[in-house]
Amino acid sequence: MKNKSYSGIAIFILFFILMLLGINLNKDELEPEQKSTWKELKSIELMAILENEMKREDSGSSQTSTEDLPDYTQMFPDLYTVYSTPVKMDKGKKIAYLTFDDGPSKNTYEVLDILEERDIKATFFIVGSAINDKNEATLKRMVHEGHTIGIHTYSHMCNEIYCSVERFLDDFNTVYQQIYDITGERVNIYRFPWGSNNGYSKGIKDALMEEMERRGFSCYDWNVSANDSVGNPTPYSIRSNIKKDLNRQDYPIILMHDSSINDLTVKMLPDIIDMIQEEGFEFDTLDNRVPYQFQW
């Protein structure tokens, strides 16, 4: 117990020193009006690293030697976040989580209109390459209206993002910075394209998820799917796919899509919401739910 305590103190002292050094590093190269912002961001980065490392040590998973860490841990030194992971759920309620992948698109506007009308909050897993000048306002609206933004990678291309941990981090960092520049929000949850147990990432999955956790990010799969991007969905199939698995879960995470090809999903959304509410569910965003990943 003493060794663990001493190790924690040593980590704190180390990062405190790094913070003091970091907030002065290169600051003379900045314009006066940039110094305050740069200092704040640098402090956030270093404190995020510290908090995440302390959490890992408390769980017994901390690596004490930097020599043991892979090279990719040194990539993108500002790709860190602090996520207060929920540890339990309210067993007295049935709560459903509407999630939309692959946006933003022309359909996202209508999805947001429907959610606003129903006073429902949802979670949107954003694809960075889908963001353009016309739909940047969509992301700002999500934040303003209380929805949660997650990351669904920049490219959504399996042959690019799953080649290596380094390639995934490069892709992820692009959309992470993109969303921050637009909204001022530091996203802390993500969803793998094709889910966490897809065949494309099998060779790097464990190392990748460990690295993402080390940086403070949490992964969310789903346990109910509309299957609205598979084959030729119909209104009946979308509704039936959701209904058949909905009551098997106290806290269903419902996968839908709001890309430009998912017009039918948007048309069905009011009916889907009615059905879920009739089954006694309330709605919430995923950052208030215990993380969920597929079981291998």
PDB file of C-alpha atoms in Angstrom, residues 91-230:
ATOM      1  CA  LYS A  91     -32.089   0.812 -11.314  1.00  0.00           C
ATOM      2  CA  GLY A  92     -35.440   2.441 -10.680  1.00  0.00           C
ATOM      3  CA  LYS A  93     -35.731   3.747 -14.234  1.00  0.00           C
ATOM      4  CA  LYS A  94     -35.804   2.441 -17.775  1.00  0.00           C
ATOM      5  CA  ILE A  95     -33.606   4.734 -19.833  1.00  0.00           C
ATOM      6  CA  ALA A  96     -33.065   4.578 -23.595  1.00  0.00           C
ATOM      7  CA  TYR A  97     -30.223   6.219 -25.484  1.00  0.00           C
ATOM      8  CA  LEU A  98     -30.832   7.353 -29.044  1.00  0.00           C
ATOM      9  CA  THR A  99     -27.575   7.416 -30.995  1.00  0.00           C
ATOM     10  CA  PHE A 100     -26.978   8.563 -34.558  1.00  0.00           C
ATOM     11  CA  ASP A 101     -23.871   7.617 -36.554  1.00  0.00           C
ATOM     12  CA  ASP A 102     -22.268   9.029 -39.712  1.00  0.00           C
ATOM     13  CA  GLY A 103     -23.492  12.627 -39.618  1.00  0.00           C
ATOM     14  CA  PRO A 104     -23.644  15.507 -39.980  1.00  0.00           C
ATOM     15  CA  SER A 105     -25.723  15.579 -43.156  1.00  0.00           C
ATOM     16  CA  LYS A 106     -28.801  17.246 -44.583  1.00  0.00           C
ATOM     17  CA  ASN A 107     -30.853  14.838 -42.469  1.00  0.00           C
ATOM     18  CA  THR A 108     -29.269  15.925 -39.190  1.00  0.00           C
ATOM     19  CA  TYR A 109     -31.148  19.218 -39.249  1.00  0.00           C
ATOM     20  CA  GLU A 110     -34.495  17.420 -39.343  1.00  0.00           C
ATOM     21  CA  VAL A 111     -33.406  14.971 -36.639  1.00  0.00           C
ATOM     22  CA  LEU A 112     -32.548  17.913 -34.387  1.00  0.00           C
ATOM     23  CA  ASP A 113     -35.901  19.547 -35.152  1.00  0.00           C
ATOM     24  CA  ILE A 114     -37.760  16.391 -34.089  1.00  0.00           C
ATOM     25  CA  LEU A 115     -35.707  16.007 -30.920  1.00  0.00           C
ATOM     26  CA  GLU A 116     -36.232  19.661 -30.027  1.00  0.00           C
ATOM     27  CA  GLU A 117     -39.978  19.347 -30.504  1.00  0.00           C
ATOM     28  CA  ARG A 118     -40.063  16.263 -28.230  1.00  0.00           C
ATOM     29  CA  ASP A 119     -37.592  17.722 -25.702  1.00  0.00           C
ATOM     30  CA  ILE A 120     -35.303  14.689 -26.077  1.00  0.00           C
ATOM     31  CA  LYS A 121     -31.512  14.631 -25.891  1.00  0.00           C
ATOM     32  CA  ALA A 122     -29.493  12.240 -28.052  1.00  0.00           C
ATOM     33  CA  THR A 123     -25.904  11.312 -28.867  1.00  0.00           C
ATOM     34  CA  PHE A 124     -24.325  11.943 -32.277  1.00  0.00           C
ATOM     35  CA  PHE A 125     -21.188  10.083 -33.385  1.00  0.00           C
ATOM     36  CA  ILE A 126     -19.636  12.418 -35.917  1.00  0.00           C
ATOM     37  CA  VAL A 127     -17.631  11.551 -39.038  1.00  0.00           C
ATOM     38  CA  GLY A 128     -15.147  14.336 -39.634  1.00  0.00           C
ATOM     39  CA  SER A 129     -15.086  14.013 -43.417  1.00  0.00           C
ATOM     40  CA  ALA A 130     -18.847  14.704 -43.455  1.00  0.00           C
ATOM     41  CA  ILE A 131     -18.355  18.139 -41.910  1.00  0.00           C
ATOM     42  CA  ASN A 132     -18.440  21.028 -44.367  1.00  0.00           C
ATOM     43  CA  ASP A 133     -19.049  24.776 -44.294  1.00  0.00           C
ATOM     44  CA  LYS A 134     -22.804  24.279 -44.649  1.00  0.00           C
ATOM     45  CA  ASN A 135     -23.274  21.907 -41.713  1.00  0.00           C
ATOM     46  CA  GLU A 136     -20.774  23.236 -39.165  1.00  0.00           C
ATOM     47  CA  ALA A 137     -23.732  25.044 -37.600  1.00  0.00           C
ATOM     48  CA  THR A 138     -25.308  21.655 -36.950  1.00  0.00           C
ATOM     49  CA  LEU A 139     -22.569  20.763 -34.477  1.00  0.00           C
ATOM     50  CA  LYS A 140     -22.939  24.096 -32.713  1.00  0.00           C
ATOM     51  CA  ARG A 141     -26.676  23.493 -32.467  1.00  0.00           C
ATOM     52  CA  MET A 142     -26.101  20.029 -30.943  1.00  0.00           C
ATOM     53  CA  VAL A 143     -24.041  21.562 -28.164  1.00  0.00           C
ATOM     54  CA  HIS A 144     -26.422  24.478 -27.651  1.00  0.00           C
ATOM     55  CA  GLU A 145     -29.435  22.162 -27.335  1.00  0.00           C
ATOM     56  CA  GLY A 146     -27.800  19.796 -24.869  1.00  0.00           C
ATOM     57  CA  HIS A 147     -26.981  16.813 -27.066  1.00  0.00           C
ATOM     58  CA  THR A 148     -23.742  14.872 -26.727  1.00  0.00           C
ATOM     59  CA  ILE A 149     -21.175  14.644 -29.513  1.00  0.00           C
ATOM     60  CA  GLY A 150     -19.024  11.550 -29.890  1.00  0.00           C
ATOM     61  CA  ILE A 151     -16.350  10.700 -32.451  1.00  0.00           C
ATOM     62  CA  HIS A 152     -16.862   8.119 -35.197  1.00  0.00           C
ATOM     63  CA  THR A 153     -13.438   8.763 -36.822  1.00  0.00           C
ATOM     64  CA  TYR A 154     -12.626  11.189 -39.596  1.00  0.00           C
ATOM     65  CA  SER A 155     -12.536   8.936 -42.652  1.00  0.00           C
ATOM     66  CA  HIS A 156     -14.689   5.932 -41.611  1.00  0.00           C
ATOM     67  CA  MET A 157     -12.531   3.847 -43.972  1.00  0.00           C
ATOM     68  CA  CYS A 158     -11.506   0.470 -42.571  1.00  0.00           C
ATOM     69  CA  ASN A 159      -8.398   0.134 -44.739  1.00  0.00           C
ATOM     70  CA  GLU A 160      -7.087   3.426 -43.352  1.00  0.00           C
ATOM     71  CA  ILE A 161      -8.041   3.603 -39.697  1.00  0.00           C
ATOM     72  CA  TYR A 162      -7.351   0.008 -38.695  1.00  0.00           C
ATOM     73  CA  CYS A 163      -3.907  -0.436 -40.261  1.00  0.00           C
ATOM     74  CA  SER A 164      -2.215   0.401 -36.962  1.00  0.00           C
ATOM     75  CA  VAL A 165      -2.733   2.221 -33.691  1.00  0.00           C
ATOM     76  CA  GLU A 166      -0.732   5.118 -35.135  1.00  0.00           C
ATOM     77  CA  ARG A 167      -3.025   5.453 -38.144  1.00  0.00           C
ATOM     78  CA  PHE A 168      -6.123   5.344 -35.958  1.00  0.00           C
ATOM     79  CA  LEU A 169      -4.761   8.039 -33.637  1.00  0.00           C
ATOM     80  CA  ASP A 170      -3.877  10.235 -36.610  1.00  0.00           C
ATOM     81  CA  ASP A 171      -7.394   9.933 -38.001  1.00  0.00           C
ATOM     82  CA  PHE A 172      -9.007  10.394 -34.578  1.00  0.00           C
ATOM     83  CA  ASN A 173      -6.936  13.460 -33.758  1.00  0.00           C
ATOM     84  CA  THR A 174      -8.042  15.129 -36.994  1.00  0.00           C
ATOM     85  CA  VAL A 175     -11.732  14.997 -36.128  1.00  0.00           C
ATOM     86  CA  TYR A 176     -11.094  15.648 -32.424  1.00  0.00           C
ATOM     87  CA  GLN A 177      -9.410  18.960 -33.245  1.00  0.00           C
ATOM     88  CA  GLN A 178     -11.992  19.691 -35.932  1.00  0.00           C
ATOM     89  CA  ILE A 179     -14.911  19.405 -33.505  1.00  0.00           C
ATOM     90  CA  TYR A 180     -13.084  21.476 -30.892  1.00  0.00           C
ATOM     91  CA  ASP A 181     -12.380  24.261 -33.388  1.00  0.00           C
ATOM     92  CA  ILE A 182     -16.058  24.406 -34.352  1.00  0.00           C
ATOM     93  CA  THR A 183     -17.778  23.941 -30.986  1.00  0.00           C
ATOM     94  CA  GLY A 184     -15.188  24.597 -28.289  1.00  0.00           C
ATOM     95  CA  GLU A 185     -16.099  21.190 -26.845  1.00  0.00           C
ATOM     96  CA  ARG A 186     -13.509  18.493 -26.097  1.00  0.00           C
ATOM     97  CA  VAL A 187     -15.191  15.248 -27.068  1.00  0.00           C
ATOM     98  CA  ASN A 188     -14.556  12.360 -24.671  1.00  0.00           C
ATOM     99  CA  ILE A 189     -16.577   9.429 -26.043  1.00  0.00           C
ATOM    100  CA  TYR A 190     -16.259   7.530 -29.299  1.00  0.00           C
ATOM    101  CA  ARG A 191     -17.621   4.634 -31.323  1.00  0.00           C
ATOM    102  CA  PHE A 192     -15.612   2.423 -33.655  1.00  0.00           C
ATOM    103  CA  PRO A 193     -16.918   2.141 -37.218  1.00  0.00           C
ATOM    104  CA  TRP A 194     -18.481  -1.341 -37.400  1.00  0.00           C
ATOM    105  CA  GLY A 195     -18.279  -1.598 -33.618  1.00  0.00           C
ATOM    106  CA  SER A 196     -15.484  -2.642 -31.291  1.00  0.00           C
ATOM    107  CA  ASN A 197     -15.475  -6.309 -32.335  1.00  0.00           C
ATOM    108  CA  ASN A 198     -15.189  -5.799 -36.077  1.00  0.00           C
ATOM    109  CA  GLY A 199     -12.857  -8.020 -38.054  1.00  0.00           C
ATOM    110  CA  TYR A 200     -10.827  -5.125 -39.437  1.00  0.00           C
ATOM    111  CA  SER A 201      -9.367  -4.051 -36.081  1.00  0.00           C
ATOM    112  CA  LYS A 202      -8.838  -7.490 -34.556  1.00  0.00           C
ATOM    113  CA  GLY A 203      -5.043  -7.268 -34.676  1.00  0.00           C
ATOM    114  CA  ILE A 204      -4.840  -3.927 -32.857  1.00  0.00           C
ATOM    115  CA  LYS A 205      -8.092  -3.787 -30.854  1.00  0.00           C
ATOM    116  CA  ASP A 206      -6.717  -4.467 -27.371  1.00  0.00           C
ATOM    117  CA  ALA A 207      -3.761  -2.110 -27.732  1.00  0.00           C
ATOM    118  CA  LEU A 208      -5.946   0.545 -29.353  1.00  0.00           C
ATOM    119  CA  MET A 209      -8.631   0.489 -26.665  1.00  0.00           C
ATOM    120  CA  GLU A 210      -5.981   0.558 -23.944  1.00  0.00           C
ATOM    121  CA  GLU A 211      -4.352   3.600 -25.529  1.00  0.00           C
ATOM    122  CA  MET A 212      -7.683   5.379 -25.945  1.00  0.00           C
ATOM    123  CA  GLU A 213      -8.517   4.685 -22.311  1.00  0.00           C
ATOM    124  CA  ARG A 214      -5.081   5.970 -21.253  1.00  0.00           C
ATOM    125  CA  ARG A 215      -5.860   9.216 -23.037  1.00  0.00           C
ATOM    126  CA  GLY A 216      -9.204   9.486 -21.218  1.00  0.00           C
ATOM    127  CA  PHE A 217     -11.669   8.414 -23.952  1.00  0.00           C
ATOM    128  CA  SER A 218     -14.494   5.885 -23.452  1.00  0.00           C
ATOM    129  CA  CYS A 219     -15.943   3.588 -26.110  1.00  0.00           C
ATOM    130  CA  TYR A 220     -19.651   2.917 -26.622  1.00  0.00           C
ATOM    131  CA  ASP A 221     -21.091   0.178 -28.826  1.00  0.00           C
ATOM    132  CA  TRP A 222     -24.837  -0.529 -29.014  1.00  0.00           C
ATOM    133  CA  ASN A 223     -27.264  -3.270 -27.957  1.00  0.00           C
ATOM    134  CA  VAL A 224     -30.259  -2.379 -30.135  1.00  0.00           C
ATOM    135  CA  SER A 225     -29.955  -1.689 -33.875  1.00  0.00           C
ATOM    136  CA  ALA A 226     -32.442  -0.285 -36.363  1.00  0.00           C
ATOM    137  CA  ASN A 227     -30.392  -1.922 -39.146  1.00  0.00           C
ATOM    138  CA  ASP A 228     -31.257   1.171 -41.150  1.00  0.00           C
ATOM    139  CA  SER A 229     -28.018   1.093 -43.150  1.00  0.00           C
ATOM    140  CA  VAL A 230     -28.104  -2.585 -44.062  1.00  0.00           C
TER     141      VAL A 230
END
